[in-house]
Amino acid sequence: MNKEIISNICIPTISFSNSFDVHINKGKIEKLIESTNKNRTSLFLFPSFHDSHIHLKLFTETLSQILFDPDDDVGKVMDKIKDRLKDYEKGELIFGGGFSRKFLDEFVNKKTLDDLTSDNPIILYSRDIHTFVLNSKALSLIDKDMKKQYSKYIQKDDKNIETGIIFEKAETLLTHVLKEKEKSFKKDLPKAISILNSYGITAIHDMDGINTNITQGLPIDIITFYRKDPEELNPKDGIKLFLDGSLGSLTAWMEDGEGISNYNEKELEVLLHKCRKHNLRPAIHAIGNKANRVLAHLFKKIGKEDWRIEHAQTVSDSALSFFKDINIAMQPQHLLFDIPLAKKHLNGKEYELFRFKSLLKNKARLMFGSDCPVIAPNVIEGIYAASERIDPESKKVWQLKEKISRKEALDAYTVNCARYAGLESGSVEIGKDADLVLLDKNILNCSKEELLSTKILRTYYKGKVVFE
Ligand SMILES: [Zn+2]
């Protein structure tokens, strides 16, 4: 058994005109035989996708949360909770948030939530995560001594009765109650993976340091990067470090003096030497043009083959040549949100944003991803963004010379990530893992409108259908 044949299928990474029978045996591609049947199916087989930057823990947590929009009013918030009530077992914690200040002003007290259920604890947090609203059930679960110690953070009415609102310190007060979340995390993890499979994804580079023991047996390949001290890690472990902030919050480390950096150049060099000494694999967040120049330069000096830069959002002309043979994980889908930011903050240097083509020309090793849950891990959208570069405001091509081909974008979502992770997947080739995705369009040559409407019909992981 274990054998399967996908017959008479077009494999655009091999040929646009011929079709093939793909023989799968024991999870591998055993044979690729040119099909003699001239009426080939109008379906297209590609290597399944990899996401080079994803937060698996955060993403999984969002599945069990009820998320609100900042402009949801009380009615809307209540409706969203009501709709989800049936998904919870009796006693299970209902956790969610994202409501704005406005909501809190309208929102009187725990009674509003008590009307929804007295069986389940409900905890909701504000958008800035500084205020929490609890129902009576949740309030009753808080440790008594804790309550005494932190009483000034627990709001009370004029009769000295708790209103259900907690300011600050909620993390501490609720530690015990929020432990519940870990249970739902384990329950939701397979759900998270199957959502990734539905996007055609079968391999990820995780930035949340997930314990890969708990992901074993799930249909996905994972390499992970930990947010720990170099001393706490084992040789070859990935380590996630942050050099600067973000463009939108003006904390990206820029050549013109703007922004912040968590380390100066000397400190950074010391830290990287430590990574080298412990034989670690650093993945370093760098957004600003200075952060990227300094980092790429140090990588050249002391870096190793498997080191990588995350985001590389702005790169100056003078720094491009430092990127030869350097792994960079970029997120093309973010281009759409970042073009307006670049126009506002990069003062005439907008061309430094997401330099896909220039980086490729300078022989950087490009890997694409999503930064999910910041954005949905939609590879098709990413390929569109990188190969079309359409400004969402003007609807015109933005920085034409940084456009890359569909194939180059696809490679950054497949074979380049696989090579970095040491996986036997990422291309449709004899002997490789049968990690494949079946699409209704040839994404390498369809129109850009067709590209955006492409459907994932089926995802294979080691020859098994994991999404249909
Ligand atoms: Zn991230």
Tab-separated table of C-alpha atoms and ligand atoms in Angstrom:
chain	number	residue	atom	x	y	z
A	1	MET	CA	0.000	0.000	0.000
A	2	ASN	CA	1.196	3.552	0.695
A	3	LYS	CA	1.182	3.958	-3.055
A	4	GLU	CA	-0.733	6.581	-4.958
A	5	ILE	CA	-0.714	7.962	-8.469
A	6	ILE	CA	-1.773	11.509	-9.299
A	7	SER	CA	-2.474	11.106	-12.985
A	8	ASN	CA	-2.414	13.367	-15.974
A	9	ILE	CA	-1.511	16.501	-14.096
A	10	CYS	CA	0.310	19.653	-15.190
A	11	ILE	CA	3.445	20.461	-13.166
A	12	PRO	CA	4.328	24.023	-14.203
A	13	THR	CA	7.683	24.013	-12.381
A	14	ILE	CA	8.730	21.262	-14.825
A	15	SER	CA	6.792	22.020	-18.008
A	16	PHE	CA	3.966	24.342	-19.066
A	17	SER	CA	2.851	22.110	-21.935
A	18	ASN	CA	3.238	18.455	-20.912
A	19	SER	CA	1.326	16.587	-18.257
A	20	PHE	CA	2.549	13.878	-15.913
A	21	ASP	CA	1.597	10.892	-13.810
A	22	VAL	CA	3.129	11.321	-10.372
A	23	HIS	CA	3.862	8.044	-8.581
A	24	ILE	CA	4.052	8.357	-4.815
A	25	ASN	CA	5.471	5.582	-2.665
A	26	LYS	CA	6.073	5.664	1.101
A	27	GLY	CA	5.662	9.441	1.222
A	28	LYS	CA	8.182	10.129	-1.550
A	29	ILE	CA	7.898	10.964	-5.225
A	30	GLU	CA	8.991	7.721	-6.827
A	31	LYS	CA	8.396	8.350	-10.517
A	32	LEU	CA	7.364	11.228	-12.787
A	33	ILE	CA	6.119	9.838	-16.087
A	34	GLU	CA	5.058	11.978	-19.008
A	35	SER	CA	1.379	11.293	-19.590
A	36	THR	CA	0.225	10.005	-22.959
A	37	ASN	CA	-3.330	11.169	-22.365
A	38	LYS	CA	-3.727	14.363	-24.400
A	39	ASN	CA	-6.812	15.604	-22.501
A	40	ARG	CA	-4.994	16.645	-19.422
A	41	THR	CA	-6.845	17.890	-16.364
A	42	SER	CA	-6.963	21.631	-15.825
A	43	LEU	CA	-5.378	21.248	-12.405
A	44	PHE	CA	-1.861	22.213	-11.462
A	45	LEU	CA	0.521	20.512	-9.068
A	46	PHE	CA	3.113	22.542	-7.172
A	47	PRO	CA	5.419	21.867	-4.231
A	48	SER	CA	3.478	22.666	-1.038
A	49	PHE	CA	4.391	25.940	0.651
A	50	HIS	CA	6.719	26.771	3.520
A	51	ASP	CA	6.327	29.774	5.825
A	52	SER	CA	9.702	31.086	6.990
A	53	HIS	CA	8.378	33.264	9.827
A	54	ILE	CA	5.363	32.303	11.864
A	55	HIS	CA	4.319	32.552	15.539
A	56	LEU	CA	2.702	29.173	16.067
A	57	LYS	CA	1.905	29.679	19.760
A	58	LEU	CA	0.333	33.096	19.281
A	59	PHE	CA	-1.558	31.883	16.225
A	60	THR	CA	-2.921	28.854	18.094
A	61	GLU	CA	-3.972	31.054	21.009
A	62	THR	CA	-6.044	33.301	18.756
A	63	LEU	CA	-8.189	30.269	17.839
A	64	SER	CA	-9.583	29.932	21.341
A	65	GLN	CA	-10.015	33.656	21.819
A	66	ILE	CA	-12.953	35.777	20.861
A	67	LEU	CA	-11.485	38.780	19.095
A	68	PHE	CA	-13.239	42.149	18.918
A	69	ASP	CA	-12.758	45.106	16.618
A	70	PRO	CA	-11.922	48.442	18.217
A	71	ASP	CA	-15.246	49.898	17.056
A	72	ASP	CA	-17.434	47.066	18.353
A	73	ASP	CA	-20.041	48.443	20.769
A	74	VAL	CA	-21.481	46.546	23.737
A	75	GLY	CA	-24.197	44.914	21.618
A	76	LYS	CA	-21.684	43.653	19.070
A	77	VAL	CA	-19.345	42.306	21.747
A	78	MET	CA	-22.232	40.466	23.428
A	79	ASP	CA	-23.375	38.997	20.095
A	80	LYS	CA	-19.887	37.723	19.303
A	81	ILE	CA	-19.682	35.979	22.681
A	82	LYS	CA	-23.213	34.548	22.333
A	83	ASP	CA	-22.340	33.109	18.918
A	84	ARG	CA	-19.367	31.259	20.378
A	85	LEU	CA	-20.882	30.028	23.676
A	86	LYS	CA	-21.826	26.633	22.230
A	87	ASP	CA	-18.138	25.908	21.433
A	88	TYR	CA	-17.278	25.839	25.134
A	89	GLU	CA	-17.732	23.005	27.580
A	90	LYS	CA	-19.274	23.791	30.978
A	91	GLY	CA	-16.667	25.474	33.196
A	92	GLU	CA	-14.241	26.167	30.343
A	93	LEU	CA	-12.627	29.615	30.314
A	94	ILE	CA	-13.974	32.065	27.736
A	95	PHE	CA	-11.128	34.421	26.897
A	96	GLY	CA	-11.001	37.257	24.428
A	97	GLY	CA	-10.429	40.912	23.880
A	98	GLY	CA	-9.368	43.799	21.749
A	99	PHE	CA	-12.178	46.163	22.772
A	100	SER	CA	-11.480	49.908	22.899
A	101	ARG	CA	-11.768	52.507	25.651
A	102	LYS	CA	-15.136	53.502	24.218
A	103	PHE	CA	-16.500	50.043	24.970
A	104	LEU	CA	-15.333	50.257	28.545
A	105	ASP	CA	-17.149	53.561	29.049
A	106	GLU	CA	-20.408	51.986	27.904
A	107	PHE	CA	-19.700	48.802	29.732
A	108	VAL	CA	-20.968	48.956	33.292
A	109	ASN	CA	-19.923	45.831	35.181
A	110	LYS	CA	-19.728	42.078	35.599
A	111	LYS	CA	-23.536	41.825	35.402
A	112	THR	CA	-23.504	42.368	31.668
A	113	LEU	CA	-21.326	39.268	31.315
A	114	ASP	CA	-23.248	37.338	33.993
A	115	ASP	CA	-26.307	37.581	31.761
A	116	LEU	CA	-24.425	35.507	29.168
A	117	THR	CA	-23.431	32.630	31.429
A	118	SER	CA	-22.844	31.780	35.055
A	119	ASP	CA	-21.363	28.367	34.157
A	120	ASN	CA	-18.189	29.599	32.490
A	121	PRO	CA	-15.639	32.152	33.643
A	122	ILE	CA	-15.363	35.028	31.144
A	123	ILE	CA	-12.303	37.261	30.937
A	124	LEU	CA	-12.055	40.025	28.341
A	125	TYR	CA	-9.105	42.378	27.861
A	126	SER	CA	-8.905	45.849	26.375
A	127	ARG	CA	-7.006	46.593	23.183
A	128	ASP	CA	-4.016	47.977	25.106
A	129	ILE	CA	-4.192	44.998	27.531
A	130	HIS	CA	-4.318	47.342	30.538
A	131	THR	CA	-7.926	46.704	31.579
A	132	PHE	CA	-9.801	43.429	32.085
A	133	VAL	CA	-13.516	42.741	32.525
A	134	LEU	CA	-14.604	39.554	34.333
A	135	ASN	CA	-17.920	37.921	35.102
A	136	SER	CA	-18.774	36.773	38.656
A	137	LYS	CA	-17.610	33.227	37.954
A	138	ALA	CA	-14.152	34.432	36.893
A	139	LEU	CA	-13.953	36.819	39.865
A	140	SER	CA	-14.700	33.949	42.230
A	141	LEU	CA	-11.728	31.991	40.889
A	142	ILE	CA	-9.128	34.595	41.843
A	143	ASP	CA	-6.969	33.573	44.772
A	144	LYS	CA	-8.190	35.252	48.031
A	145	ASP	CA	-4.722	36.286	49.254
A	146	MET	CA	-3.914	37.705	45.834
A	147	LYS	CA	-7.096	39.748	45.990
A	148	LYS	CA	-6.021	41.272	49.322
A	149	GLN	CA	-2.524	42.012	48.100
A	150	TYR	CA	-3.637	43.691	44.896
A	151	SER	CA	-6.954	45.122	46.102
A	152	LYS	CA	-6.271	48.602	44.769
A	153	TYR	CA	-6.289	47.253	41.202
A	154	ILE	CA	-9.722	45.678	41.629
A	155	GLN	CA	-12.511	48.171	41.044
A	156	LYS	CA	-15.326	48.317	43.627
A	157	ASP	CA	-18.607	50.242	43.666
A	158	ASP	CA	-19.762	52.545	46.479
A	159	LYS	CA	-21.113	49.543	48.407
A	160	ASN	CA	-17.596	48.043	48.231
A	161	ILE	CA	-18.689	45.283	45.852
A	162	GLU	CA	-16.391	44.207	43.034
A	163	THR	CA	-17.559	45.525	39.660
A	164	GLY	CA	-15.671	42.967	37.596
A	165	ILE	CA	-13.136	45.451	36.253
A	166	ILE	CA	-9.432	45.000	36.946
A	167	PHE	CA	-6.781	47.588	36.131
A	168	GLU	CA	-3.193	46.526	35.458
A	169	LYS	CA	-1.664	43.595	37.380
A	170	ALA	CA	-4.288	41.364	35.810
A	171	GLU	CA	-1.623	38.980	34.527
A	172	THR	CA	-0.523	38.391	38.126
A	173	LEU	CA	-4.007	38.299	39.612
A	174	LEU	CA	-5.257	35.937	36.963
A	175	THR	CA	-2.228	33.632	36.697
A	176	HIS	CA	-4.095	30.737	38.221
A	177	VAL	CA	-7.288	31.300	36.200
A	178	LEU	CA	-5.413	31.720	32.915
A	179	LYS	CA	-3.664	28.349	33.384
A	180	GLU	CA	-6.830	27.010	31.768
A	181	LYS	CA	-5.579	28.498	28.504
A	182	GLU	CA	-2.799	25.922	28.288
A	183	LYS	CA	-5.379	23.167	28.087
A	184	SER	CA	-7.085	24.822	25.160
A	185	PHE	CA	-3.686	25.414	23.544
A	186	LYS	CA	-3.028	21.687	23.298
A	187	LYS	CA	-6.550	21.126	22.067
A	188	ASP	CA	-6.268	23.869	19.445
A	189	LEU	CA	-2.820	23.012	18.104
A	190	PRO	CA	-4.045	20.390	15.579
A	191	LYS	CA	-6.696	22.909	14.480
A	192	ALA	CA	-3.983	25.528	13.888
A	193	ILE	CA	-1.932	23.078	11.821
A	194	SER	CA	-4.926	22.094	9.732
A	195	ILE	CA	-5.601	25.787	8.994
A	196	LEU	CA	-1.995	26.056	7.779
A	197	ASN	CA	-2.526	22.941	5.630
A	198	SER	CA	-5.613	24.614	4.144
A	199	TYR	CA	-3.318	27.418	2.918
A	200	GLY	CA	-1.148	24.776	1.246
A	201	ILE	CA	1.527	25.006	3.969
A	202	THR	CA	3.364	21.881	5.200
A	203	ALA	CA	6.518	23.385	6.748
A	204	ILE	CA	7.152	26.363	9.015
A	205	HIS	CA	9.943	28.224	10.752
A	206	ASP	CA	8.406	29.007	14.150
A	207	MET	CA	9.473	32.142	16.056
A	208	ASP	CA	7.698	31.245	19.329
A	209	GLY	CA	10.090	28.529	20.509
A	210	ILE	CA	7.346	25.924	20.446
A	211	ASN	CA	8.123	22.608	22.140
A	212	THR	CA	8.417	20.314	19.124
A	213	ASN	CA	7.551	17.275	21.286
A	214	ILE	CA	3.924	18.414	21.334
A	215	THR	CA	3.797	18.915	17.573
A	216	GLN	CA	5.068	15.425	16.787
A	217	GLY	CA	2.741	13.407	14.584
A	218	LEU	CA	1.016	16.516	13.210
A	219	PRO	CA	1.167	16.956	9.425
A	220	ILE	CA	3.785	19.697	9.330
A	221	ASP	CA	7.580	20.092	9.480
A	222	ILE	CA	8.723	22.630	12.067
A	223	ILE	CA	12.026	24.213	12.914
A	224	THR	CA	11.860	26.557	15.869
A	225	PHE	CA	13.665	29.609	17.261
A	226	TYR	CA	13.739	30.225	21.027
A	227	ARG	CA	13.634	33.519	22.907
A	228	LYS	CA	16.163	32.461	25.517
A	229	ASP	CA	19.656	33.267	26.690
A	230	PRO	CA	22.427	31.717	24.540
A	231	GLU	CA	23.623	29.834	27.660
A	232	GLU	CA	20.286	28.045	28.038
A	233	LEU	CA	20.335	26.577	24.547
A	234	ASN	CA	21.890	23.548	22.880
A	235	PRO	CA	24.208	23.606	19.879
A	236	LYS	CA	22.339	24.082	16.563
A	237	ASP	CA	19.281	25.543	18.362
A	238	GLY	CA	17.656	28.563	16.779
A	239	ILE	CA	17.647	31.771	18.838
A	240	LYS	CA	15.368	34.756	18.165
A	241	LEU	CA	16.829	38.192	18.885
A	242	PHE	CA	15.529	41.714	18.346
A	243	LEU	CA	17.802	44.473	17.102
A	244	ASP	CA	15.232	47.255	16.633
A	245	GLY	CA	11.490	48.084	16.529
A	246	SER	CA	9.094	48.873	13.697
A	247	LEU	CA	8.539	51.481	10.972
A	248	GLY	CA	5.021	52.388	12.109
A	249	SER	CA	6.024	53.131	15.698
A	250	LEU	CA	9.152	55.033	14.523
A	251	THR	CA	11.367	52.607	16.424
A	252	ALA	CA	13.206	51.151	13.422
A	253	TRP	CA	16.953	51.900	13.714
A	254	MET	CA	17.659	54.311	10.853
A	255	GLU	CA	20.862	55.826	9.403
A	256	ASP	CA	19.445	59.339	9.975
A	257	GLY	CA	19.496	58.790	13.752
A	258	GLU	CA	15.845	57.935	14.176
A	259	GLY	CA	14.614	54.868	16.064
A	260	ILE	CA	16.040	52.611	18.720
A	261	SER	CA	18.447	49.721	18.886
A	262	ASN	CA	18.507	47.153	21.643
A	263	TYR	CA	22.263	46.805	21.312
A	264	ASN	CA	24.992	49.153	20.098
A	265	GLU	CA	27.413	47.812	17.503
A	266	LYS	CA	29.936	46.629	20.091
A	267	GLU	CA	27.296	44.844	22.218
A	268	LEU	CA	25.847	43.240	19.136
A	269	GLU	CA	29.233	41.927	18.128
A	270	VAL	CA	29.762	40.432	21.608
A	271	LEU	CA	26.333	38.787	21.465
A	272	LEU	CA	26.978	37.322	18.012
A	273	HIS	CA	30.330	35.963	19.133
A	274	LYS	CA	28.476	34.246	21.967
A	275	CYS	CA	26.057	32.686	19.433
A	276	ARG	CA	29.026	31.479	17.451
A	277	LYS	CA	30.757	30.054	20.495
A	278	HIS	CA	27.615	28.088	21.442
A	279	ASN	CA	27.090	27.079	17.800
A	280	LEU	CA	23.607	28.626	17.754
A	281	ARG	CA	21.524	29.670	14.811
A	282	PRO	CA	20.418	33.279	15.376
A	283	ALA	CA	17.402	34.804	13.620
A	284	ILE	CA	17.596	38.538	14.193
A	285	HIS	CA	14.775	41.020	13.767
A	286	ALA	CA	16.003	44.052	11.762
A	287	ILE	CA	13.715	46.663	10.192
A	288	GLY	CA	15.653	49.937	9.826
A	289	ASN	CA	18.327	50.580	7.172
A	290	LYS	CA	20.996	51.012	9.847
A	291	ALA	CA	19.942	47.862	11.716
A	292	ASN	CA	20.226	45.924	8.455
A	293	ARG	CA	23.552	47.422	7.397
A	294	VAL	CA	25.189	46.840	10.792
A	295	LEU	CA	23.825	43.322	11.039
A	296	ALA	CA	24.675	42.212	7.486
A	297	HIS	CA	28.176	43.615	7.945
A	298	LEU	CA	28.663	41.672	11.198
A	299	PHE	CA	27.260	38.515	9.591
A	300	LYS	CA	29.899	38.897	6.884
A	301	LYS	CA	32.566	39.242	9.534
A	302	ILE	CA	31.611	36.532	12.033
A	303	GLY	CA	28.424	34.904	10.774
A	304	LYS	CA	27.848	31.339	9.722
A	305	GLU	CA	25.993	29.664	6.883
A	306	ASP	CA	22.745	29.169	8.845
A	307	TRP	CA	22.399	32.622	10.425
A	308	ARG	CA	19.475	34.758	9.280
A	309	ILE	CA	17.949	38.226	9.300
A	310	GLU	CA	14.186	38.586	9.886
A	311	HIS	CA	12.247	41.168	7.848
A	312	ALA	CA	15.149	43.201	6.318
A	313	GLN	CA	12.455	45.744	5.614
A	314	THR	CA	14.665	48.685	4.582
A	315	VAL	CA	18.091	48.268	3.000
A	316	SER	CA	20.234	51.147	1.702
A	317	ASP	CA	22.132	50.964	-1.606
A	318	SER	CA	25.499	50.874	0.139
A	319	ALA	CA	24.489	47.852	2.259
A	320	LEU	CA	23.171	45.653	-0.573
A	321	SER	CA	26.491	43.991	-1.333
A	322	PHE	CA	26.828	42.807	2.304
A	323	PHE	CA	23.822	40.525	1.754
A	324	LYS	CA	25.594	38.031	-0.512
A	325	ASP	CA	24.872	34.493	0.759
A	326	ILE	CA	22.895	35.806	3.758
A	327	ASN	CA	19.560	34.170	4.637
A	328	ILE	CA	16.755	36.683	4.928
A	329	ALA	CA	13.163	35.992	5.880
A	330	MET	CA	10.814	38.593	4.373
A	331	GLN	CA	7.016	38.963	4.383
A	332	PRO	CA	5.778	40.312	1.037
A	333	GLN	CA	2.112	40.498	2.107
A	334	HIS	CA	3.101	43.344	4.446
A	335	LEU	CA	4.120	45.467	1.463
A	336	LEU	CA	0.503	46.556	1.054
A	337	PHE	CA	0.417	48.049	4.560
A	338	ASP	CA	3.957	49.344	4.451
A	339	ILE	CA	3.833	51.385	1.234
A	340	PRO	CA	1.811	54.148	2.981
A	341	LEU	CA	4.229	53.999	5.946
A	342	ALA	CA	7.245	54.232	3.646
A	343	LYS	CA	5.799	57.290	1.916
A	344	LYS	CA	5.317	58.916	5.302
A	345	HIS	CA	8.515	57.943	7.094
A	346	LEU	CA	11.258	57.210	4.566
A	347	ASN	CA	11.612	60.792	3.247
A	348	GLY	CA	12.599	60.246	-0.374
A	349	LYS	CA	14.111	56.843	0.301
A	350	GLU	CA	10.959	54.820	-0.250
A	351	TYR	CA	12.884	52.682	-2.712
A	352	GLU	CA	14.687	51.108	0.260
A	353	LEU	CA	11.526	49.225	1.254
A	354	PHE	CA	11.290	45.469	0.526
A	355	ARG	CA	14.054	45.290	-2.076
A	356	PHE	CA	13.261	41.818	-3.352
A	357	LYS	CA	14.968	42.162	-6.741
A	358	SER	CA	18.046	44.047	-5.540
A	359	LEU	CA	18.597	41.531	-2.757
A	360	LEU	CA	18.267	38.631	-5.189
A	361	LYS	CA	20.684	40.322	-7.610
A	362	ASN	CA	23.134	40.625	-4.745
A	363	LYS	CA	22.756	36.884	-4.119
A	364	ALA	CA	20.892	37.093	-0.818
A	365	ARG	CA	19.037	33.881	0.049
A	366	LEU	CA	15.422	34.955	0.085
A	367	MET	CA	12.817	33.108	2.167
A	368	PHE	CA	9.228	34.317	2.340
A	369	GLY	CA	6.636	34.020	5.099
A	370	SER	CA	3.729	35.787	6.764
A	371	ASP	CA	4.504	36.687	10.414
A	372	CYS	CA	1.121	35.026	11.123
A	373	PRO	CA	-0.998	35.822	13.207
A	374	VAL	CA	-0.083	39.419	12.280
A	375	ILE	CA	-1.481	38.501	8.863
A	376	ALA	CA	-3.088	35.330	7.442
A	377	PRO	CA	-0.466	32.923	6.019
A	378	ASN	CA	-1.758	33.361	2.485
A	379	VAL	CA	1.085	32.432	0.122
A	380	ILE	CA	-0.908	33.292	-3.004
A	381	GLU	CA	-1.334	36.863	-1.714
A	382	GLY	CA	2.374	36.960	-0.928
A	383	ILE	CA	3.337	35.872	-4.444
A	384	TYR	CA	0.967	38.539	-5.794
A	385	ALA	CA	2.493	41.249	-3.592
A	386	ALA	CA	6.104	40.365	-4.487
A	387	SER	CA	5.528	39.934	-8.224
A	388	GLU	CA	3.052	42.782	-8.816
A	389	ARG	CA	3.915	45.384	-6.138
A	390	ILE	CA	0.624	47.227	-6.527
A	391	ASP	CA	0.209	50.329	-4.373
A	392	PRO	CA	-3.152	49.868	-2.602
A	393	GLU	CA	-3.835	53.644	-2.786
A	394	SER	CA	-2.921	54.496	-6.390
A	395	LYS	CA	-3.508	50.933	-7.713
A	396	LYS	CA	-0.299	51.401	-9.727
A	397	VAL	CA	2.918	49.408	-9.665
A	398	TRP	CA	5.147	50.713	-6.881
A	399	GLN	CA	8.959	50.627	-7.291
A	400	LEU	CA	8.856	48.605	-10.482
A	401	LYS	CA	12.540	47.694	-10.335
A	402	GLU	CA	12.038	45.667	-7.135
A	403	LYS	CA	9.433	43.375	-8.714
A	404	ILE	CA	10.431	39.735	-8.942
A	405	SER	CA	9.047	36.952	-11.131
A	406	ARG	CA	6.323	34.574	-9.944
A	407	LYS	CA	8.883	31.746	-10.033
A	408	GLU	CA	11.338	33.669	-7.879
A	409	ALA	CA	8.539	34.379	-5.387
A	410	LEU	CA	7.398	30.733	-5.406
A	411	ASP	CA	10.990	29.573	-4.807
A	412	ALA	CA	11.158	31.863	-1.767
A	413	TYR	CA	8.062	30.106	-0.378
A	414	THR	CA	9.274	26.588	-1.178
A	415	VAL	CA	12.701	25.333	-2.131
A	416	ASN	CA	14.689	28.172	-0.495
A	417	CYS	CA	13.008	27.555	2.890
A	418	ALA	CA	13.398	23.784	2.540
A	419	ARG	CA	17.098	24.148	1.790
A	420	TYR	CA	17.577	26.332	4.868
A	421	ALA	CA	15.674	23.902	7.105
A	422	GLY	CA	17.445	20.856	5.653
A	423	LEU	CA	14.160	19.336	4.433
A	424	GLU	CA	13.655	16.971	1.517
A	425	SER	CA	10.750	19.004	0.173
A	426	GLY	CA	10.063	22.263	-1.648
A	427	SER	CA	10.186	20.953	-5.224
A	428	VAL	CA	8.444	18.349	-7.364
A	429	GLU	CA	11.338	15.977	-8.018
A	430	ILE	CA	11.970	12.247	-7.956
A	431	GLY	CA	13.205	11.175	-4.520
A	432	LYS	CA	11.820	14.231	-2.753
A	433	ASP	CA	9.056	14.143	-0.111
A	434	ALA	CA	5.574	14.149	-1.638
A	435	ASP	CA	4.703	17.477	-0.006
A	436	LEU	CA	2.501	18.916	-2.708
A	437	VAL	CA	-0.343	21.293	-3.373
A	438	LEU	CA	-3.000	21.079	-6.046
A	439	LEU	CA	-4.209	24.419	-7.467
A	440	ASP	CA	-6.916	25.403	-9.940
A	441	LYS	CA	-4.622	27.911	-11.731
A	442	ASN	CA	-1.135	27.921	-13.101
A	443	ILE	CA	0.130	30.594	-10.719
A	444	LEU	CA	3.317	31.007	-12.776
A	445	ASN	CA	1.604	32.434	-15.840
A	446	CYS	CA	-2.051	33.270	-15.107
A	447	SER	CA	-3.265	36.882	-15.061
A	448	LYS	CA	-2.923	38.791	-11.808
A	449	GLU	CA	-6.705	38.696	-11.303
A	450	GLU	CA	-6.670	34.898	-11.720
A	451	LEU	CA	-3.710	34.649	-9.376
A	452	LEU	CA	-5.657	36.353	-6.591
A	453	SER	CA	-8.641	34.032	-7.057
A	454	THR	CA	-6.508	30.842	-7.067
A	455	LYS	CA	-7.934	28.073	-4.895
A	456	ILE	CA	-6.000	25.499	-2.886
A	457	LEU	CA	-7.810	22.278	-3.830
A	458	ARG	CA	-5.708	19.726	-2.021
A	459	THR	CA	-2.599	19.597	0.164
A	460	TYR	CA	-0.380	16.507	0.480
A	461	TYR	CA	2.037	15.927	3.337
A	462	LYS	CA	4.417	12.973	2.794
A	463	GLY	CA	2.020	11.633	0.191
A	464	LYS	CA	-1.085	11.859	2.409
A	465	VAL	CA	-3.968	14.201	1.685
A	466	VAL	CA	-4.132	16.565	4.687
A	467	PHE	CA	-6.485	19.143	3.215
A	468	GLU	CA	-9.216	18.864	0.583
B	1	ZN	ZN	7.404	37.886	13.982
